[in-house]
Amino acid sequence: MRQISKDKEHDNTASTENSMSSKKVSSRPLNRSSVEVSSQGGLDIYHSVVSMGWLAYLSLFACAFLVVNVVFGFLYYIGDSAIGGLQNNSYQEYFFFSVQTLATIGYGSKFPQTLYADILVTLEAMMGLLGLGMFTGIAFARLSIPRSRIIFSKVAVIAPFEGVPTLMFRVSNERNNRVIGAEVELTLFLRTTTIEGQVLRRIFDLPLIRNRTPMLSLTWLVFHPIVPDSPLFGHTADSLAELDFALVATIKGLDETISQTVHANQAYSSNDIKWNYRFKDMFTENLQTGKAMIDLNQISEVVSLVPETSDVSRHD
């Protein structure tokens, strides 16, 4: 592995891998890379509920609603003549009385007639009001989270650009609006070993030819020139494949429709980098109408170039 100058390092971003505790409660893979992050923290229920899909959220609500009514229906059922106005003494009657109480419906045909039932009704009404507020608040929090429809190419390419070997990837906005003041960053996460034998994962910010666009409405081809100051300089396709690294691209900007900041990210491993390729043109023109269009399904499509050398330290 080629030595990388220390003035490119971020002192506060290196993490010592051999200092991690052997106890692993949970782990999650870094997107599209070989890195795994272990966590010893407890379950974050609020974050889990807010981040789950809508189908899972509605299923959770339905299950919680049914469980509460099953429990209270059983408590009413075991009471001695606790509920009046019932058609019969089946559990079904008590269950649906619990549903009416929890939802504060109160049709009037069924009513509590003992102190035991009044206490249960009071507790269930309190639980119903609290549950309604909680699930409504979480639903509002889920709806208010700004979500981007910014997509990245699934691959990055390395090819000559203006005579310089350049790492390139594409990004686009799937929505039919604009992202104002979009800014993109490209970061290299690289596993290195110090002269003392300490294994660290260092973070390097890769400079871009242009890291900001006034508005993102079409597509954006992002360039990182591989010049002597780049951590990628001097590597070949084979040497880069042997490194334990991840390239992480992040973008953020202001969505003009909702006036909120949106962001997205994409990680690239060595398998996602194509050497001596260029991206296929996404623009097509309708010959009848003369209108141009962009096919976002081709954002990751690449075209092979004439094979030359894969050593990025050589360029004219």
Short mmCIF file of C-alpha atoms in Angstrom, two decimals:
data_model
loop_
_atom_site.label_atom_id
_atom_site.label_comp_id
_atom_site.label_asym_id
_atom_site.label_seq_id
_atom_site.Cartn_x
_atom_site.Cartn_y
_atom_site.Cartn_z
CA MET A 1 0.00 0.00 0.00
CA ARG A 2 1.33 3.39 -0.95
CA GLN A 3 1.95 5.71 2.00
CA ILE A 4 -0.42 8.69 2.20
CA SER A 5 0.81 12.03 3.49
CA LYS A 6 -0.41 12.84 7.01
CA ASP A 7 -1.37 16.42 6.22
CA LYS A 8 -4.44 15.02 4.46
CA GLU A 9 -5.69 13.28 7.56
CA HIS A 10 -8.52 14.35 9.82
CA ASP A 11 -7.32 13.90 13.40
CA ASN A 12 -10.84 13.72 14.80
CA THR A 13 -12.14 11.19 12.28
CA ALA A 14 -9.82 8.24 12.82
CA SER A 15 -11.32 5.34 14.71
CA THR A 16 -9.34 2.59 16.39
CA GLU A 17 -10.72 -0.78 15.36
CA ASN A 18 -8.88 -2.88 17.92
CA SER A 19 -10.25 -0.77 20.78
CA MET A 20 -13.84 -1.88 20.15
CA SER A 21 -15.51 -3.93 22.83
CA SER A 22 -16.02 -7.59 22.11
CA LYS A 23 -19.70 -7.25 23.03
CA LYS A 24 -21.82 -6.46 19.98
CA VAL A 25 -25.47 -5.79 20.50
CA SER A 26 -26.26 -4.95 16.88
CA SER A 27 -24.40 -4.23 13.67
CA ARG A 28 -25.28 -2.59 10.39
CA PRO A 29 -23.26 -2.59 7.16
CA LEU A 30 -22.06 0.65 5.65
CA ASN A 31 -23.99 0.99 2.41
CA ARG A 32 -22.33 -0.93 -0.42
CA SER A 33 -19.03 -1.45 1.44
CA SER A 34 -17.38 -4.08 3.59
CA VAL A 35 -17.45 -1.90 6.72
CA GLU A 36 -19.73 -2.85 9.58
CA VAL A 37 -20.68 -0.60 12.48
CA SER A 38 -21.49 -2.25 15.81
CA SER A 39 -23.61 -0.58 18.47
CA GLN A 40 -23.94 -1.27 22.18
CA GLY A 41 -26.77 1.19 22.69
CA GLY A 42 -30.28 0.13 23.62
CA LEU A 43 -33.20 0.00 21.25
CA ASP A 44 -34.30 3.46 20.12
CA ILE A 45 -38.03 2.85 19.93
CA TYR A 46 -39.01 6.32 18.70
CA HIS A 47 -36.42 6.32 15.90
CA SER A 48 -37.38 2.78 14.91
CA VAL A 49 -41.08 3.69 14.67
CA VAL A 50 -40.44 6.92 12.78
CA SER A 51 -38.08 5.27 10.28
CA MET A 52 -40.13 2.13 9.56
CA GLY A 53 -42.26 1.85 6.44
CA TRP A 54 -45.89 2.93 6.36
CA LEU A 55 -47.14 -0.64 6.05
CA ALA A 56 -45.18 -1.68 9.14
CA TYR A 57 -46.35 1.44 11.01
CA LEU A 58 -50.04 0.79 10.25
CA SER A 59 -49.58 -2.88 11.14
CA LEU A 60 -48.04 -1.86 14.46
CA PHE A 61 -50.99 0.44 15.15
CA ALA A 62 -53.51 -2.29 14.30
CA CYS A 63 -51.72 -4.86 16.48
CA ALA A 64 -51.48 -2.47 19.44
CA PHE A 65 -55.17 -1.56 19.09
CA LEU A 66 -56.25 -5.21 19.00
CA VAL A 67 -54.00 -6.28 21.90
CA VAL A 68 -55.30 -3.52 24.17
CA ASN A 69 -58.91 -4.40 23.40
CA VAL A 70 -58.31 -8.12 23.85
CA VAL A 71 -56.81 -7.48 27.29
CA PHE A 72 -59.50 -5.06 28.48
CA GLY A 73 -62.24 -7.21 26.97
CA PHE A 74 -60.99 -10.13 29.06
CA LEU A 75 -60.87 -7.97 32.21
CA TYR A 76 -64.49 -6.90 31.62
CA TYR A 77 -65.44 -10.52 30.92
CA ILE A 78 -64.13 -11.86 34.24
CA GLY A 79 -65.98 -9.19 36.21
CA ASP A 80 -69.23 -10.09 37.94
CA SER A 81 -72.00 -8.45 35.85
CA ALA A 82 -69.62 -5.55 35.16
CA ILE A 83 -71.32 -4.38 31.96
CA GLY A 84 -75.02 -3.83 31.44
CA GLY A 85 -77.06 -3.81 28.24
CA LEU A 86 -75.37 -6.84 26.74
CA GLN A 87 -77.27 -9.15 24.37
CA ASN A 88 -75.53 -12.17 25.86
CA ASN A 89 -72.61 -13.00 28.14
CA SER A 90 -70.15 -13.97 25.38
CA TYR A 91 -66.61 -12.59 25.26
CA GLN A 92 -67.43 -10.93 21.95
CA GLU A 93 -69.81 -8.51 23.66
CA TYR A 94 -67.13 -7.44 26.15
CA PHE A 95 -64.52 -7.10 23.42
CA PHE A 96 -66.62 -4.69 21.37
CA PHE A 97 -67.55 -2.74 24.50
CA SER A 98 -63.80 -2.28 25.01
CA VAL A 99 -63.47 -1.05 21.40
CA GLN A 100 -66.18 1.55 21.98
CA THR A 101 -64.56 2.67 25.24
CA LEU A 102 -61.02 2.90 23.83
CA ALA A 103 -62.21 4.89 20.82
CA THR A 104 -64.50 7.04 23.04
CA ILE A 105 -67.49 6.14 20.84
CA GLY A 106 -70.11 5.38 23.50
CA TYR A 107 -73.26 4.34 21.61
CA GLY A 108 -75.13 4.10 24.91
CA SER A 109 -76.53 0.57 24.61
CA LYS A 110 -73.71 -0.90 26.72
CA PHE A 111 -72.64 0.68 29.98
CA PRO A 112 -70.57 -0.07 33.10
CA GLN A 113 -72.64 -0.87 36.15
CA THR A 114 -70.10 -1.72 38.86
CA LEU A 115 -67.20 0.11 40.50
CA TYR A 116 -64.84 -2.51 39.03
CA ALA A 117 -66.09 -1.70 35.52
CA ASP A 118 -65.94 2.06 36.13
CA ILE A 119 -62.27 1.78 37.14
CA LEU A 120 -61.47 -0.25 34.01
CA VAL A 121 -63.33 2.24 31.81
CA THR A 122 -61.40 5.11 33.38
CA LEU A 123 -58.05 3.40 32.77
CA GLU A 124 -58.95 2.39 29.22
CA ALA A 125 -60.20 5.88 28.34
CA MET A 126 -56.94 7.37 29.60
CA MET A 127 -54.97 4.83 27.58
CA GLY A 128 -57.06 5.55 24.50
CA LEU A 129 -56.48 9.30 24.68
CA LEU A 130 -52.76 8.81 25.30
CA GLY A 131 -52.45 6.28 22.46
CA LEU A 132 -54.34 8.51 20.05
CA GLY A 133 -52.03 11.41 20.84
CA MET A 134 -48.90 9.29 20.51
CA PHE A 135 -49.79 7.65 17.19
CA THR A 136 -51.06 10.95 15.77
CA GLY A 137 -47.87 12.74 16.80
CA ILE A 138 -45.66 10.03 15.32
CA ALA A 139 -47.66 10.04 12.09
CA PHE A 140 -47.24 13.83 11.84
CA ALA A 141 -43.50 13.48 12.52
CA ARG A 142 -43.22 10.90 9.74
CA LEU A 143 -45.10 13.11 7.28
CA SER A 144 -43.05 16.19 8.16
CA ILE A 145 -39.67 14.55 7.48
CA PRO A 146 -38.32 15.95 4.19
CA ARG A 147 -37.42 13.10 1.85
CA SER A 148 -35.30 13.57 -1.21
CA ARG A 149 -35.67 11.82 -4.55
CA ILE A 150 -32.04 12.43 -5.45
CA ILE A 151 -30.44 9.41 -7.09
CA PHE A 152 -26.81 8.52 -7.76
CA SER A 153 -25.29 6.32 -10.39
CA LYS A 154 -24.66 2.87 -8.98
CA VAL A 155 -21.14 2.93 -10.37
CA ALA A 156 -18.33 5.45 -10.62
CA VAL A 157 -15.89 5.57 -13.53
CA ILE A 158 -12.25 6.50 -13.90
CA ALA A 159 -11.33 7.86 -17.32
CA PRO A 160 -9.32 10.72 -18.84
CA PHE A 161 -11.01 14.12 -18.71
CA GLU A 162 -9.20 17.09 -20.18
CA GLY A 163 -6.08 14.93 -20.27
CA VAL A 164 -6.23 14.09 -16.55
CA PRO A 165 -7.38 10.76 -15.05
CA THR A 166 -10.64 11.61 -13.30
CA LEU A 167 -13.07 9.83 -11.02
CA MET A 168 -16.65 10.58 -12.07
CA PHE A 169 -20.16 9.73 -10.92
CA ARG A 170 -23.61 11.05 -11.80
CA VAL A 171 -26.42 12.44 -9.68
CA SER A 172 -29.92 13.55 -10.61
CA ASN A 173 -33.22 14.72 -9.12
CA GLU A 174 -36.12 12.33 -9.76
CA ARG A 175 -38.73 14.93 -8.86
CA ASN A 176 -40.01 17.38 -11.43
CA ASN A 177 -38.73 20.36 -9.46
CA ARG A 178 -35.39 21.91 -8.51
CA VAL A 179 -33.02 21.55 -5.60
CA ILE A 180 -31.61 25.03 -4.95
CA GLY A 181 -27.95 25.47 -3.99
CA ALA A 182 -27.10 21.77 -4.19
CA GLU A 183 -23.69 20.94 -2.72
CA VAL A 184 -21.90 17.63 -3.11
CA GLU A 185 -19.00 16.18 -1.14
CA LEU A 186 -16.85 13.14 -1.88
CA THR A 187 -15.08 11.41 0.99
CA LEU A 188 -12.64 8.50 1.07
CA PHE A 189 -12.79 6.12 4.04
CA LEU A 190 -9.51 4.21 4.00
CA ARG A 191 -8.20 1.58 6.40
CA THR A 192 -4.53 2.20 7.20
CA THR A 193 -1.93 0.93 9.65
CA THR A 194 0.39 3.28 11.54
CA ILE A 195 4.08 2.58 12.11
CA GLU A 196 3.12 1.51 15.62
CA GLY A 197 0.86 -1.18 14.18
CA GLN A 198 -2.39 0.55 15.10
CA VAL A 199 -5.20 -0.03 12.60
CA LEU A 200 -7.16 3.14 11.83
CA ARG A 201 -9.86 4.07 9.39
CA ARG A 202 -8.99 7.51 8.11
CA ILE A 203 -11.18 9.99 6.29
CA PHE A 204 -9.96 12.05 3.35
CA ASP A 205 -11.96 14.81 1.65
CA LEU A 206 -11.53 14.56 -2.12
CA PRO A 207 -11.54 17.90 -3.95
CA LEU A 208 -13.98 18.27 -6.84
CA ILE A 209 -13.78 20.39 -9.96
CA ARG A 210 -17.15 21.83 -8.97
CA ASN A 211 -18.91 20.98 -5.73
CA ARG A 212 -21.92 23.30 -6.00
CA THR A 213 -24.62 24.00 -8.55
CA PRO A 214 -27.16 26.84 -8.32
CA MET A 215 -29.99 24.40 -8.96
CA LEU A 216 -30.24 20.68 -9.57
CA SER A 217 -33.03 19.99 -12.03
CA LEU A 218 -31.41 17.81 -14.69
CA THR A 219 -28.31 15.66 -14.16
CA TRP A 220 -24.94 16.48 -12.66
CA LEU A 221 -21.68 14.78 -13.56
CA VAL A 222 -19.29 15.17 -10.62
CA PHE A 223 -15.50 15.14 -11.25
CA HIS A 224 -12.58 14.39 -8.94
CA PRO A 225 -9.26 14.86 -10.79
CA ILE A 226 -6.68 12.27 -9.75
CA VAL A 227 -3.66 14.55 -9.49
CA PRO A 228 -0.59 14.10 -7.24
CA ASP A 229 -2.44 15.61 -4.27
CA SER A 230 -5.22 13.02 -4.51
CA PRO A 231 -5.11 9.97 -2.18
CA LEU A 232 -6.00 7.88 -5.26
CA PHE A 233 -2.96 9.04 -7.20
CA GLY A 234 -0.54 6.27 -8.13
CA HIS A 235 -3.05 3.45 -7.77
CA THR A 236 -4.01 0.99 -10.48
CA ALA A 237 -7.21 -0.97 -10.82
CA ASP A 238 -5.54 -3.96 -9.14
CA SER A 239 -3.98 -2.02 -6.25
CA LEU A 240 -7.22 -0.13 -5.61
CA ALA A 241 -9.16 -3.40 -5.49
CA GLU A 242 -6.86 -4.64 -2.71
CA LEU A 243 -7.56 -1.65 -0.46
CA ASP A 244 -10.21 -1.72 2.25
CA PHE A 245 -11.97 1.53 1.45
CA ALA A 246 -15.28 3.18 0.65
CA LEU A 247 -16.02 6.29 -1.35
CA VAL A 248 -19.00 8.14 0.10
CA ALA A 249 -20.77 10.84 -1.89
CA THR A 250 -23.20 13.13 -0.06
CA ILE A 251 -25.40 15.87 -1.46
CA LYS A 252 -27.70 18.39 0.17
CA GLY A 253 -29.76 21.32 -0.99
CA LEU A 254 -33.02 23.22 -0.56
CA ASP A 255 -36.11 21.67 -2.12
CA GLU A 256 -37.95 24.57 -3.75
CA THR A 257 -41.37 22.96 -3.26
CA ILE A 258 -41.30 22.30 0.48
CA SER A 259 -38.60 24.90 1.32
CA GLN A 260 -36.69 22.38 3.41
CA THR A 261 -33.21 20.94 3.20
CA VAL A 262 -33.00 17.50 1.63
CA HIS A 263 -30.00 15.22 1.44
CA ALA A 264 -28.89 11.89 0.01
CA ASN A 265 -25.77 9.76 -0.04
CA GLN A 266 -24.20 6.90 -1.92
CA ALA A 267 -21.23 4.66 -1.11
CA TYR A 268 -18.92 3.09 -3.69
CA SER A 269 -16.59 0.14 -3.11
CA SER A 270 -13.82 -1.07 -5.40
CA ASN A 271 -16.33 -3.28 -7.24
CA ASP A 272 -18.39 -0.21 -8.12
CA ILE A 273 -15.53 1.62 -9.87
CA LYS A 274 -15.20 1.04 -13.61
CA TRP A 275 -11.84 1.81 -15.22
CA ASN A 276 -11.64 3.24 -18.72
CA TYR A 277 -15.38 3.74 -19.01
CA ARG A 278 -17.51 6.78 -19.58
CA PHE A 279 -21.16 7.38 -18.81
CA LYS A 280 -23.69 6.90 -21.57
CA ASP A 281 -25.54 10.00 -22.73
CA MET A 282 -28.96 10.15 -21.08
CA PHE A 283 -30.38 12.85 -23.36
CA THR A 284 -32.66 11.83 -26.22
CA GLU A 285 -34.57 14.01 -28.68
CA ASN A 286 -37.99 13.38 -30.12
CA LEU A 287 -37.60 13.95 -33.84
CA GLN A 288 -41.29 14.72 -34.28
CA THR A 289 -41.71 17.29 -31.52
CA GLY A 290 -38.11 18.43 -31.24
CA LYS A 291 -38.27 18.12 -27.46
CA ALA A 292 -35.36 16.69 -25.49
CA MET A 293 -35.85 14.30 -22.60
CA ILE A 294 -33.70 12.55 -19.99
CA ASP A 295 -34.00 8.85 -19.33
CA LEU A 296 -33.09 8.45 -15.66
CA ASN A 297 -33.15 4.67 -16.07
CA GLN A 298 -29.78 5.05 -17.79
CA ILE A 299 -28.08 7.01 -15.02
CA SER A 300 -25.74 4.06 -14.31
CA GLU A 301 -25.19 3.01 -17.93
CA VAL A 302 -21.55 3.18 -19.05
CA VAL A 303 -19.67 2.77 -22.32
CA SER A 304 -16.24 1.20 -22.57
CA LEU A 305 -13.34 3.28 -23.87
CA VAL A 306 -10.32 2.08 -25.83
CA PRO A 307 -8.21 0.25 -23.21
CA GLU A 308 -5.10 2.16 -22.40
CA THR A 309 -3.36 2.04 -19.03
CA SER A 310 -5.06 1.73 -15.68
CA ASP A 311 -2.25 3.50 -13.82
CA VAL A 312 -3.73 6.82 -12.72
CA SER A 313 -0.29 8.29 -12.03
CA ARG A 314 0.35 8.68 -15.76
CA HIS A 315 -1.28 11.41 -17.78
CA ASP A 316 -0.30 13.99 -20.31
#
